Structure formats: C-alpha cells, structure tokens
Amino acid sequence: MGGLNTSLSIGLQALEANQGALNATSNNIANANTPGYTREVPQFSENEENLSGTEVTGGGVTLDSLQSVRDELLNLQIQQQTSLQSSADTQSSSLQQIQSYFAASSGNDISSELTAFSSALAQLSATPTDSAAQQGVLSSGQNLANAFNSTASGLTSAQTEADGQVTQTVAQINSLTQQIATLNGQVAQLAATGQDGGTTEDQRDELVQQLSALTGVSIAQSSDGETITTGNGTPLVIGSQSFTLQTTTGSNGFKQVLDSNGSNITSSIQGGQLGGAIEVRDQTIPGFLSTLNTLASQFATSFNAAQAQGFDSSGKAGQNFFTLPANSADAAAGIGVALTSASQIAISSDGSAGSNGNIANLSAALTAELPSGDTPAGAYANLVFQVGSAESTASTQSTAIGQNLQQLQTQQGSISAVNVDEESTNLIRYQTAYEAAARIVDTIQQLNTVTLDLGSSESF
Amino acid sequence: MRMDPNNVPEILADLQQSEVSLNTALQQVSTGKRVTLPSDDPYASAAMVQNTIETGDVDQYTQNVSTVLSTIQSADSALSSVVSSLTQAVSLGTEGANSTNSASNLQAIATQVQGLLSNVVSQANTSVAGSYLFGGTSTTTPYTADASSPTGYTYNGNDGVNSVAIGDQKSVQVNVPGSQIFSSSSNNVLASLSNLVTALQSGNTTDIGTATTAVSSAISYIGEQRAIYGNSESQVNSQETFLQQDTVTLASQQNSLIGVDEATAAVNLTQAETDNSAALAAAAKVLPNTLLNYLSQPS
C-alpha cells in the first residue's frame, strides 16, 4: 500500500510535467511570428503503476518530450513551388525592364522612329527640292539608327544585370549550403539519439527554403541528414558536408557556374533566381537580340540598295545611307547613318536636281519584304509580340504559382503554425493542472503535519 | 480540422490584389488606354506597330494631297492663261488675214502677237516654291531668250516627270515638261506664235491664215495637255476621300486595339474601389480578433 510519500511524488511529477508544458506554451507564444518555427506539443505519458501487495496505484505522469509538428512532404512541395516562382519572378522583372524599350508610349522606340522616317520620305516626295524636307529625312534616319542602338543596349544591359545576379546568387547559395550542412549534422546527431530535431530542424528547413528560392533543389533523406542536390544531381549538401559552386567567365563573356569538381553545369541549372537569371541571360535575351540584329542588318542593306538606284542633289550615284558594323551580331548596336549631308540623299532618279523619282524606291524599302520574309514593320511587330508575350507568360506563371504556394503555406500553417488562441487555452489548461498539483502537495503536507502531531499533548 | 491561425499573409495578398486592380482601373480611366506596355496585350501591341506607321503615312499623304493640289492648280491656271493668250492671237491672226489691213496695221498686230508670245513664255516659266512647273525635273529656268532659235526662245529644262506619293504604292504625276507642252516637235505652241508674228510681218494673207490655223490647233493641243493635270487632280481628289476614311478606320482600329471603353472602365473602377474597401474592412474586423480580448484581466 502506498504511503503519503507516493502521493507527494505523484504531485511533484505533475508539477514538473505541467511546468514543462507551460514552458512549451510560452515558447510557442514567444515564437508565434518567427519564420520557420513549428509549434511544439508536450508529449505526456503515464508512469508505470506501483504494485504494492494486491493494490495497484498509478505512477503519476512524465513529460517525455516536446514534439515539433511538421509535415516534411508539404515542406518539399513548398520548396519546389518557391523555386519555380522565384525563377518566374526573376525573368519577369528582367523582361519588364526590357519591354519598356518596346513600348510605343516612349516616343523614341523603333516603331515611332520608323513612322517618322516613313512620313519624312513621303513629305520629301511632295517637296523634293526643299532642304528642310531633305534634312527631315536625314535626321529621322539618324533617330531610327539611334532607336536601334538604344534598344540593343537596353537588351544588353538587362543581360549584364542578369549576369551580375548569377555571381551574387552563387555566393548566396554557397553561404547557405555551408550553414545547412552544419545544422544537418546536428539534426542527424539528435536523430541518432532518438531526439526530436526541434529548433535545429526548424532553422535548417528555413535555410533550405531560402536555398530553394535561389535555385531548384532536390532533397533526399538519409541516415546522416538531408542530401541536397541541384535539379541535375550536382551535390550541394551531403550530411554535414557542403559543396561549393564556383563561377568563371566563359567564352561568351558571361559567368559560367561550375560544380565543386570544376565541371560546367550552367545549362542544366533550372529554377530559382539562378535558373531564372541564366534563362533570361542565355536564352530569352539572345533570342530577341538576334531578331533585332537581323532586322537592323537586312533593313539597312535593303535601304542602301534603294539609295544606290538613285542620284544625290549633285547628280552623283547614291551612296550608302546606313553603315553597319563588320560583325553582324552587333548590327543593331552599331547601325549608324553614313551620310554627312542631306544633299547626299538619292532623291533623283535621272541625276537632275528636281527629280523625286528615287523616293518611291526609298519608301518601298520600308514596306518591301526583307530576306527574312517580313516587312521591316512586320519583323519589328513580331519582336514586340515576342517580348510582350514572354513578359506576360512569366508574370502570369508567377501569379499562378503564387496562388498554389499560398495554398500550400496555408496547409502548412494549419499543421505547424502557432495559434495564439490555442496557446492561450493551453495556458489556462496547464495553469489549472499546475494549481491542482500544487494543491496535492499542499494537502499531503497538511496530512503529514497531522500524522506527525499524532499523540502529541498539544492536540488534546 | 486545425485551421491556419496565421491569416496575415492571406489578408495581405487580398489587399495587394485589390490594390493592383484599383491601380489598373484608375490607369485605364485616366489614360483611356488598355495597353501601355507590350505585356498588357502582346498581340495588340504588335498590331499597333503597323497601325502607327500607317497612321503616320496617311497623315503625310493627306498633306501631300494638298501640296499636289496646289501645284496642279497653279499649273492649270498658268495653262488657262496661255489658252486665253492663244485665243487672243487667233482673233488677231484672223483680223490680220483680212486683206484690207494696211502694212502699218499688220505691224501693230504683229507686235501685239509678239507680246502674247512673251506672255506665254512667262507662263511657261512659272515657278512655285522655287521649282519650275514646266521645266521637267530640272531646276533651271525652262525658257530663255535665244536669238539663234527660230522661236526666239530655247528650252533649258529636261523631259523628266515627277510623281508624288499620295498613298502606299500610289503616286500621281504632278508635272508635264515644257518640252511636251510648249515646244514639242509635233505641236510647237511657241513656234506657232512666232510663225504668226513672221507671217504678219511679211503681210502675206495666205501665210497669216495658215499660221492662225496652226495657233488654233495649238489651243486644242494645250487642252489635251491640261487633261493630264485634270486626270491627276481627279485622282488626288478621290485619294483625299479615301485618306479621310482611312484615317477614321485606323483611329477606330487603334481604339479597339489599345483603347478602353469608357463606360466599362468606369464600372471597373467602381468595382475595384468596392473590392478594395471590402478587403480593408474585412482585414480591420479579423486582424485584432483573439481569445485574449475575452479573457478576464488577471487581478
């Protein structure tokens, strides 16, 4: 039969267990807004019962552990979606910058300058000997060349910016993988001793989450913690070891990403800021640039050919209106006006100063099909469509993934996030239990006093 | 089932979304445009490239039409003045062919016809804005006095013809060279006048009669040449009507491509405002709501 001391020890255990639960509750409330924190739930279990003769008494309570409530599968999904979204966001922000060069509202885009050039030629047709009209054609031709130059430089500078982002992101990835490896080792140690990863795991998961915004990763669980690789299998973290990515300048002048063995993995990187920046830099912008260069070079060639069919104001055969750089890959960036004076425009078809016969040829060069199969305006319109639809695709994608991500996060929140109302209720619950346990100790103490006083003279 | 206790991200996302819609609606109402950046509507932006160029061209063609009209009208009025000089010459010639004229009378008539010849030459040298109407594509004075020439004048222009663009792939002839109107080999108007002067001076009534008939046929020849201008003028006039219609078509195309229907835009704006207020009101109600508000304060 258990004595009063049994009850006292049960009361004491109850005090300790509820104190632990109160600690967990206060910690939950304290971290209600900490990113990556998962709520901890106290795990109580009843102690083995005491057998005294034929009588069985309960053994009290033990607080086994504080268990973090998390769903690993959900975390993985969130990481994947984060990679996709951050890739789309990176592309969208770069494309937004690019598309401002193609917006007709700016007034000095290629479309507006092409319009002005075409109008100036039509005006010259009516007044071929008017020097102001001649000057109008020359300067609008100059403006058109400038519009090509500035559009090309806008594209190139967005490309350079994406290149800078590659270097920065790789540095961030390296710093994160190092921290993750350290935490990964600690979590593995805790797991080996059967303990819950708790805060360490929260911290690691939060860093992995940040990593997935930088590049697409795939994660596998192993006995020594998580194994994190890029999408194509290049290891970033294995257990407590991290692998550093490097960058080096490639033959195209842009930074290439190398794995820890020095192999070039640039083209296989997908997802995240890094994947987005590489896609924009190596695929999207080069595509636009090549279309623009083809247009600039074919247009200049066709206009020069029309110019060669006529004669300038002094009766000399028309010389090239536009100059093109030797390298056709720089056509848009390097196109310029070759003529130094408006009198060199080949207006005349017969060599006489008053003839306007060749203007029809010059104007026709603006509307004739280029070797690409499109008119200059048509080719440019295609480019505008490509740029616009690339931006709209990227931002629509980002919005769609964002909604998906929000849903996943809500789901994760419903499992792992701290609910202050719930914690307040628990606080009252554990407080009551603690008060009751304290009453047990108090009662046993009184009973002990009564027992000790038995037979003393003062009690009678 | 446990709910996600943290509704702040969702509330923020709702607020942000309603603010984006509000901004878009506001921008559409204030600019009247649905598309300002290519990504707003890639197809419409691409179509606008062509539309902008065509609109610019049509504006310029419309200006060209009025330039061409004024050139053609100047030429026509010069030719009309030439015709009246020639008509006068015919009546003078008819008068001269009458055998009752004294030699001095014939001399006086010859001087008058000579005056008419120089009048015709000065019409043939008409210039508008620095360029000669009847000098071909040359920029030199078409007719200058030349004693060695049988007509007393020599043609310095060429036989070039200019056409002005008044539409895409559409141009109209704006000049007939002097070598064709005034001094062509088959119908030389200037020569017919100078022959009449010579005949009058010689006093031979038969010659005078022949020369007068030549001047009469020159009148009908000038009439034929005026028809070229008349033809251009009617082309220009019909093109002007077409350009006016085209301007309207292009403007309405532009409006349907990138413009916004004002009524729809206004309704969208009101809707966006309502949505935004609702999102804000909901946030204000939900955010401060916790159990702690209802628990009694510890004494």
PDB file of C-alpha atoms in Angstrom, chain A residues 249-440:
ATOM      1  CA  THR A 249      33.968  33.849 -67.118  1.00  0.00           C
ATOM      2  CA  GLY A 250      33.009  31.806 -70.168  1.00  0.00           C
ATOM      3  CA  SER A 251      33.873  32.308 -73.825  1.00  0.00           C
ATOM      4  CA  ASN A 252      30.687  34.376 -74.343  1.00  0.00           C
ATOM      5  CA  GLY A 253      31.891  36.840 -71.681  1.00  0.00           C
ATOM      6  CA  PHE A 254      29.293  35.718 -69.133  1.00  0.00           C
ATOM      7  CA  LYS A 255      29.772  33.913 -65.831  1.00  0.00           C
ATOM      8  CA  GLN A 256      29.538  30.123 -66.020  1.00  0.00           C
ATOM      9  CA  VAL A 257      28.610  28.064 -62.977  1.00  0.00           C
ATOM     10  CA  LEU A 258      30.984  25.192 -62.088  1.00  0.00           C
ATOM     11  CA  ASP A 259      30.355  22.421 -59.582  1.00  0.00           C
ATOM     12  CA  SER A 260      32.912  21.552 -56.908  1.00  0.00           C
ATOM     13  CA  ASN A 261      34.804  19.363 -59.437  1.00  0.00           C
ATOM     14  CA  GLY A 262      35.069  22.209 -61.916  1.00  0.00           C
ATOM     15  CA  SER A 263      32.532  20.867 -64.458  1.00  0.00           C
ATOM     16  CA  ASN A 264      30.341  23.461 -66.164  1.00  0.00           C
ATOM     17  CA  ILE A 265      26.743  22.948 -65.035  1.00  0.00           C
ATOM     18  CA  THR A 266      25.375  26.326 -66.235  1.00  0.00           C
ATOM     19  CA  SER A 267      22.979  24.994 -68.840  1.00  0.00           C
ATOM     20  CA  SER A 268      21.485  22.371 -66.547  1.00  0.00           C
ATOM     21  CA  ILE A 269      20.568  24.778 -63.747  1.00  0.00           C
ATOM     22  CA  GLN A 270      16.856  25.348 -63.514  1.00  0.00           C
ATOM     23  CA  GLY A 271      14.529  27.106 -61.126  1.00  0.00           C
ATOM     24  CA  GLY A 272      15.154  29.752 -58.523  1.00  0.00           C
ATOM     25  CA  GLN A 273      16.759  33.147 -59.062  1.00  0.00           C
ATOM     26  CA  LEU A 274      19.828  31.477 -60.538  1.00  0.00           C
ATOM     27  CA  GLY A 275      17.832  29.426 -63.048  1.00  0.00           C
ATOM     28  CA  GLY A 276      15.713  32.462 -63.965  1.00  0.00           C
ATOM     29  CA  ALA A 277      18.716  34.731 -64.462  1.00  0.00           C
ATOM     30  CA  ILE A 278      20.525  32.124 -66.592  1.00  0.00           C
ATOM     31  CA  GLU A 279      17.405  31.531 -68.716  1.00  0.00           C
ATOM     32  CA  VAL A 280      16.964  35.262 -69.368  1.00  0.00           C
ATOM     33  CA  ARG A 281      20.667  35.807 -69.990  1.00  0.00           C
ATOM     34  CA  ASP A 282      21.393  32.778 -72.199  1.00  0.00           C
ATOM     35  CA  GLN A 283      18.060  32.086 -73.923  1.00  0.00           C
ATOM     36  CA  THR A 284      15.496  34.880 -73.856  1.00  0.00           C
ATOM     37  CA  ILE A 285      17.592  37.991 -74.487  1.00  0.00           C
ATOM     38  CA  PRO A 286      19.924  36.395 -77.087  1.00  0.00           C
ATOM     39  CA  GLY A 287      16.767  35.393 -78.988  1.00  0.00           C
ATOM     40  CA  PHE A 288      15.488  38.992 -79.004  1.00  0.00           C
ATOM     41  CA  LEU A 289      18.928  40.365 -79.871  1.00  0.00           C
ATOM     42  CA  SER A 290      19.353  38.072 -82.832  1.00  0.00           C
ATOM     43  CA  THR A 291      15.931  39.057 -84.247  1.00  0.00           C
ATOM     44  CA  LEU A 292      16.782  42.726 -83.738  1.00  0.00           C
ATOM     45  CA  ASN A 293      20.195  42.326 -85.381  1.00  0.00           C
ATOM     46  CA  THR A 294      18.724  40.525 -88.383  1.00  0.00           C
ATOM     47  CA  LEU A 295      16.153  43.299 -88.766  1.00  0.00           C
ATOM     48  CA  ALA A 296      18.739  46.105 -88.457  1.00  0.00           C
ATOM     49  CA  SER A 297      21.122  44.495 -90.906  1.00  0.00           C
ATOM     50  CA  GLN A 298      18.526  43.474 -93.518  1.00  0.00           C
ATOM     51  CA  PHE A 299      16.724  46.814 -93.313  1.00  0.00           C
ATOM     52  CA  ALA A 300      19.947  48.826 -93.701  1.00  0.00           C
ATOM     53  CA  THR A 301      21.044  46.652 -96.634  1.00  0.00           C
ATOM     54  CA  SER A 302      17.694  46.999 -98.382  1.00  0.00           C
ATOM     55  CA  PHE A 303      17.563  50.773 -97.840  1.00  0.00           C
ATOM     56  CA  ASN A 304      21.142  51.175 -99.066  1.00  0.00           C
ATOM     57  CA  ALA A 305      20.253  49.220-102.201  1.00  0.00           C
ATOM     58  CA  ALA A 306      17.339  51.618-102.848  1.00  0.00           C
ATOM     59  CA  GLN A 307      19.671  54.566-102.268  1.00  0.00           C
ATOM     60  CA  ALA A 308      22.106  53.107-104.828  1.00  0.00           C
ATOM     61  CA  GLN A 309      19.391  53.162-107.507  1.00  0.00           C
ATOM     62  CA  GLY A 310      19.223  56.968-107.468  1.00  0.00           C
ATOM     63  CA  PHE A 311      21.351  60.088-107.603  1.00  0.00           C
ATOM     64  CA  ASP A 312      22.011  62.726-104.977  1.00  0.00           C
ATOM     65  CA  SER A 313      21.486  66.501-105.333  1.00  0.00           C
ATOM     66  CA  SER A 314      24.805  66.912-107.123  1.00  0.00           C
ATOM     67  CA  GLY A 315      23.999  64.167-109.630  1.00  0.00           C
ATOM     68  CA  LYS A 316      26.311  61.556-108.101  1.00  0.00           C
ATOM     69  CA  ALA A 317      25.173  57.954-107.709  1.00  0.00           C
ATOM     70  CA  GLY A 318      23.561  57.371-104.292  1.00  0.00           C
ATOM     71  CA  GLN A 319      25.964  56.137-101.613  1.00  0.00           C
ATOM     72  CA  ASN A 320      25.068  54.027 -98.563  1.00  0.00           C
ATOM     73  CA  PHE A 321      22.576  55.742 -96.242  1.00  0.00           C
ATOM     74  CA  PHE A 322      23.235  53.451 -93.274  1.00  0.00           C
ATOM     75  CA  THR A 323      26.514  51.948 -92.052  1.00  0.00           C
ATOM     76  CA  LEU A 324      26.628  48.542 -90.455  1.00  0.00           C
ATOM     77  CA  PRO A 325      29.358  47.187 -88.190  1.00  0.00           C
ATOM     78  CA  ALA A 326      31.538  44.410 -89.632  1.00  0.00           C
ATOM     79  CA  ASN A 327      30.167  41.860 -87.171  1.00  0.00           C
ATOM     80  CA  SER A 328      26.509  41.164 -87.975  1.00  0.00           C
ATOM     81  CA  ALA A 329      25.929  40.196 -84.329  1.00  0.00           C
ATOM     82  CA  ASP A 330      26.419  43.890 -83.475  1.00  0.00           C
ATOM     83  CA  ALA A 331      24.164  45.173 -86.286  1.00  0.00           C
ATOM     84  CA  ALA A 332      21.517  46.780 -84.061  1.00  0.00           C
ATOM     85  CA  ALA A 333      24.058  48.160 -81.596  1.00  0.00           C
ATOM     86  CA  GLY A 334      26.306  49.555 -84.330  1.00  0.00           C
ATOM     87  CA  ILE A 335      23.949  50.736 -87.076  1.00  0.00           C
ATOM     88  CA  GLY A 336      24.541  54.384 -87.945  1.00  0.00           C
ATOM     89  CA  VAL A 337      23.906  56.926 -90.679  1.00  0.00           C
ATOM     90  CA  ALA A 338      26.698  57.132 -93.266  1.00  0.00           C
ATOM     91  CA  LEU A 339      25.537  60.322 -94.975  1.00  0.00           C
ATOM     92  CA  THR A 340      27.062  63.561 -93.718  1.00  0.00           C
ATOM     93  CA  SER A 341      24.712  65.913 -95.532  1.00  0.00           C
ATOM     94  CA  ALA A 342      21.066  65.898 -96.562  1.00  0.00           C
ATOM     95  CA  SER A 343      22.154  66.647-100.138  1.00  0.00           C
ATOM     96  CA  GLN A 344      23.573  63.109-100.325  1.00  0.00           C
ATOM     97  CA  ILE A 345      20.122  61.522-100.141  1.00  0.00           C
ATOM     98  CA  ALA A 346      19.497  59.835-103.515  1.00  0.00           C
ATOM     99  CA  ILE A 347      16.237  61.635-104.325  1.00  0.00           C
ATOM    100  CA  SER A 348      16.695  61.857-108.073  1.00  0.00           C
ATOM    101  CA  SER A 349      16.162  59.002-110.485  1.00  0.00           C
ATOM    102  CA  ASP A 350      17.712  60.737-113.524  1.00  0.00           C
ATOM    103  CA  GLY A 351      20.517  62.785-111.980  1.00  0.00           C
ATOM    104  CA  SER A 352      18.656  66.101-112.293  1.00  0.00           C
ATOM    105  CA  ALA A 353      18.271  68.088-109.096  1.00  0.00           C
ATOM    106  CA  GLY A 354      14.486  68.481-109.297  1.00  0.00           C
ATOM    107  CA  SER A 355      13.616  64.820-109.811  1.00  0.00           C
ATOM    108  CA  ASN A 356      11.979  62.867-106.984  1.00  0.00           C
ATOM    109  CA  GLY A 357      11.903  59.582-108.876  1.00  0.00           C
ATOM    110  CA  ASN A 358      14.032  57.559-106.452  1.00  0.00           C
ATOM    111  CA  ILE A 359      11.980  58.432-103.364  1.00  0.00           C
ATOM    112  CA  ALA A 360       9.467  55.812-104.464  1.00  0.00           C
ATOM    113  CA  ASN A 361      12.300  53.251-104.240  1.00  0.00           C
ATOM    114  CA  LEU A 362      13.418  54.561-100.840  1.00  0.00           C
ATOM    115  CA  SER A 363       9.849  54.436 -99.498  1.00  0.00           C
ATOM    116  CA  ALA A 364       9.364  50.985-100.979  1.00  0.00           C
ATOM    117  CA  ALA A 365      12.376  49.730 -98.985  1.00  0.00           C
ATOM    118  CA  LEU A 366      10.330  50.494 -95.860  1.00  0.00           C
ATOM    119  CA  THR A 367       7.397  48.384 -96.935  1.00  0.00           C
ATOM    120  CA  ALA A 368       9.087  45.690 -99.043  1.00  0.00           C
ATOM    121  CA  GLU A 369       9.679  42.203 -97.716  1.00  0.00           C
ATOM    122  CA  LEU A 370      13.136  41.635 -96.255  1.00  0.00           C
ATOM    123  CA  PRO A 371      15.002  38.351 -96.852  1.00  0.00           C
ATOM    124  CA  SER A 372      13.510  37.217 -93.522  1.00  0.00           C
ATOM    125  CA  GLY A 373      10.114  37.130 -95.262  1.00  0.00           C
ATOM    126  CA  ASP A 374       8.671  40.048 -93.291  1.00  0.00           C
ATOM    127  CA  THR A 375       8.434  43.758 -93.913  1.00  0.00           C
ATOM    128  CA  PRO A 376      10.553  45.864 -91.533  1.00  0.00           C
ATOM    129  CA  ALA A 377       7.410  46.868 -89.620  1.00  0.00           C
ATOM    130  CA  GLY A 378       6.181  43.273 -89.602  1.00  0.00           C
ATOM    131  CA  ALA A 379       9.506  41.935 -88.338  1.00  0.00           C
ATOM    132  CA  TYR A 380       9.567  44.548 -85.594  1.00  0.00           C
ATOM    133  CA  ALA A 381       5.930  43.833 -84.689  1.00  0.00           C
ATOM    134  CA  ASN A 382       6.870  40.157 -84.264  1.00  0.00           C
ATOM    135  CA  LEU A 383       9.642  41.144 -81.902  1.00  0.00           C
ATOM    136  CA  VAL A 384       7.255  43.328 -79.879  1.00  0.00           C
ATOM    137  CA  PHE A 385       4.890  40.374 -79.681  1.00  0.00           C
ATOM    138  CA  GLN A 386       7.685  38.053 -78.518  1.00  0.00           C
ATOM    139  CA  VAL A 387       8.859  40.463 -75.816  1.00  0.00           C
ATOM    140  CA  GLY A 388       5.333  41.217 -74.626  1.00  0.00           C
ATOM    141  CA  SER A 389       4.242  37.622 -74.529  1.00  0.00           C
ATOM    142  CA  ALA A 390       7.463  36.493 -72.766  1.00  0.00           C
ATOM    143  CA  GLU A 391       6.808  39.051 -70.001  1.00  0.00           C
ATOM    144  CA  SER A 392       3.134  38.249 -69.797  1.00  0.00           C
ATOM    145  CA  THR A 393       3.861  34.495 -69.640  1.00  0.00           C
ATOM    146  CA  ALA A 394       6.437  34.959 -66.869  1.00  0.00           C
ATOM    147  CA  SER A 395       4.195  37.161 -64.742  1.00  0.00           C
ATOM    148  CA  THR A 396       1.100  35.000 -65.289  1.00  0.00           C
ATOM    149  CA  GLN A 397       3.172  31.982 -64.289  1.00  0.00           C
ATOM    150  CA  SER A 398       4.378  33.786 -61.184  1.00  0.00           C
ATOM    151  CA  THR A 399       0.806  34.686 -60.193  1.00  0.00           C
ATOM    152  CA  ALA A 400      -0.435  31.127 -60.747  1.00  0.00           C
ATOM    153  CA  ILE A 401       2.412  29.576 -58.756  1.00  0.00           C
ATOM    154  CA  GLY A 402       1.921  32.248 -56.112  1.00  0.00           C
ATOM    155  CA  GLN A 403      -1.671  31.122 -55.562  1.00  0.00           C
ATOM    156  CA  ASN A 404      -0.603  27.497 -55.416  1.00  0.00           C
ATOM    157  CA  LEU A 405       2.149  28.402 -52.972  1.00  0.00           C
ATOM    158  CA  GLN A 406      -0.219  30.349 -50.774  1.00  0.00           C
ATOM    159  CA  GLN A 407      -2.496  27.339 -50.563  1.00  0.00           C
ATOM    160  CA  LEU A 408       0.408  25.079 -49.597  1.00  0.00           C
ATOM    161  CA  GLN A 409       1.547  27.573 -46.993  1.00  0.00           C
ATOM    162  CA  THR A 410      -1.960  27.761 -45.543  1.00  0.00           C
ATOM    163  CA  GLN A 411      -1.917  23.988 -45.341  1.00  0.00           C
ATOM    164  CA  GLN A 412       1.484  24.055 -43.682  1.00  0.00           C
ATOM    165  CA  GLY A 413       0.287  26.785 -41.334  1.00  0.00           C
ATOM    166  CA  SER A 414      -2.701  24.681 -40.345  1.00  0.00           C
ATOM    167  CA  ILE A 415      -0.278  21.990 -39.232  1.00  0.00           C
ATOM    168  CA  SER A 416       2.763  23.811 -37.905  1.00  0.00           C
ATOM    169  CA  ALA A 417       1.903  27.422 -37.127  1.00  0.00           C
ATOM    170  CA  VAL A 418       1.324  28.723 -33.618  1.00  0.00           C
ATOM    171  CA  ASN A 419      -2.290  29.623 -32.891  1.00  0.00           C
ATOM    172  CA  VAL A 420      -2.273  32.195 -30.105  1.00  0.00           C
ATOM    173  CA  ASP A 421      -5.862  31.362 -29.142  1.00  0.00           C
ATOM    174  CA  GLU A 422      -4.964  27.703 -28.846  1.00  0.00           C
ATOM    175  CA  GLU A 423      -1.885  28.522 -26.778  1.00  0.00           C
ATOM    176  CA  SER A 424      -3.926  30.814 -24.518  1.00  0.00           C
ATOM    177  CA  THR A 425      -6.355  27.961 -23.940  1.00  0.00           C
ATOM    178  CA  ASN A 426      -3.473  25.571 -23.231  1.00  0.00           C
ATOM    179  CA  LEU A 427      -2.024  28.135 -20.840  1.00  0.00           C
ATOM    180  CA  ILE A 428      -5.226  28.055 -18.811  1.00  0.00           C
ATOM    181  CA  ARG A 429      -5.318  24.262 -19.041  1.00  0.00           C
ATOM    182  CA  TYR A 430      -1.752  23.770 -17.774  1.00  0.00           C
ATOM    183  CA  GLN A 431      -2.189  26.529 -15.215  1.00  0.00           C
ATOM    184  CA  THR A 432      -5.224  24.743 -13.756  1.00  0.00           C
ATOM    185  CA  ALA A 433      -3.387  21.420 -13.768  1.00  0.00           C
ATOM    186  CA  TYR A 434      -0.369  23.040 -12.116  1.00  0.00           C
ATOM    187  CA  GLU A 435      -2.600  24.640  -9.448  1.00  0.00           C
ATOM    188  CA  ALA A 436      -4.267  21.297  -8.773  1.00  0.00           C
ATOM    189  CA  ALA A 437      -0.902  19.544  -8.489  1.00  0.00           C
ATOM    190  CA  ALA A 438       0.254  22.250  -6.098  1.00  0.00           C
ATOM    191  CA  ARG A 439      -2.924  21.613  -4.072  1.00  0.00           C
ATOM    192  CA  ILE A 440      -1.908  17.900  -3.872  1.00  0.00           C
TER     193      ILE A 440
END
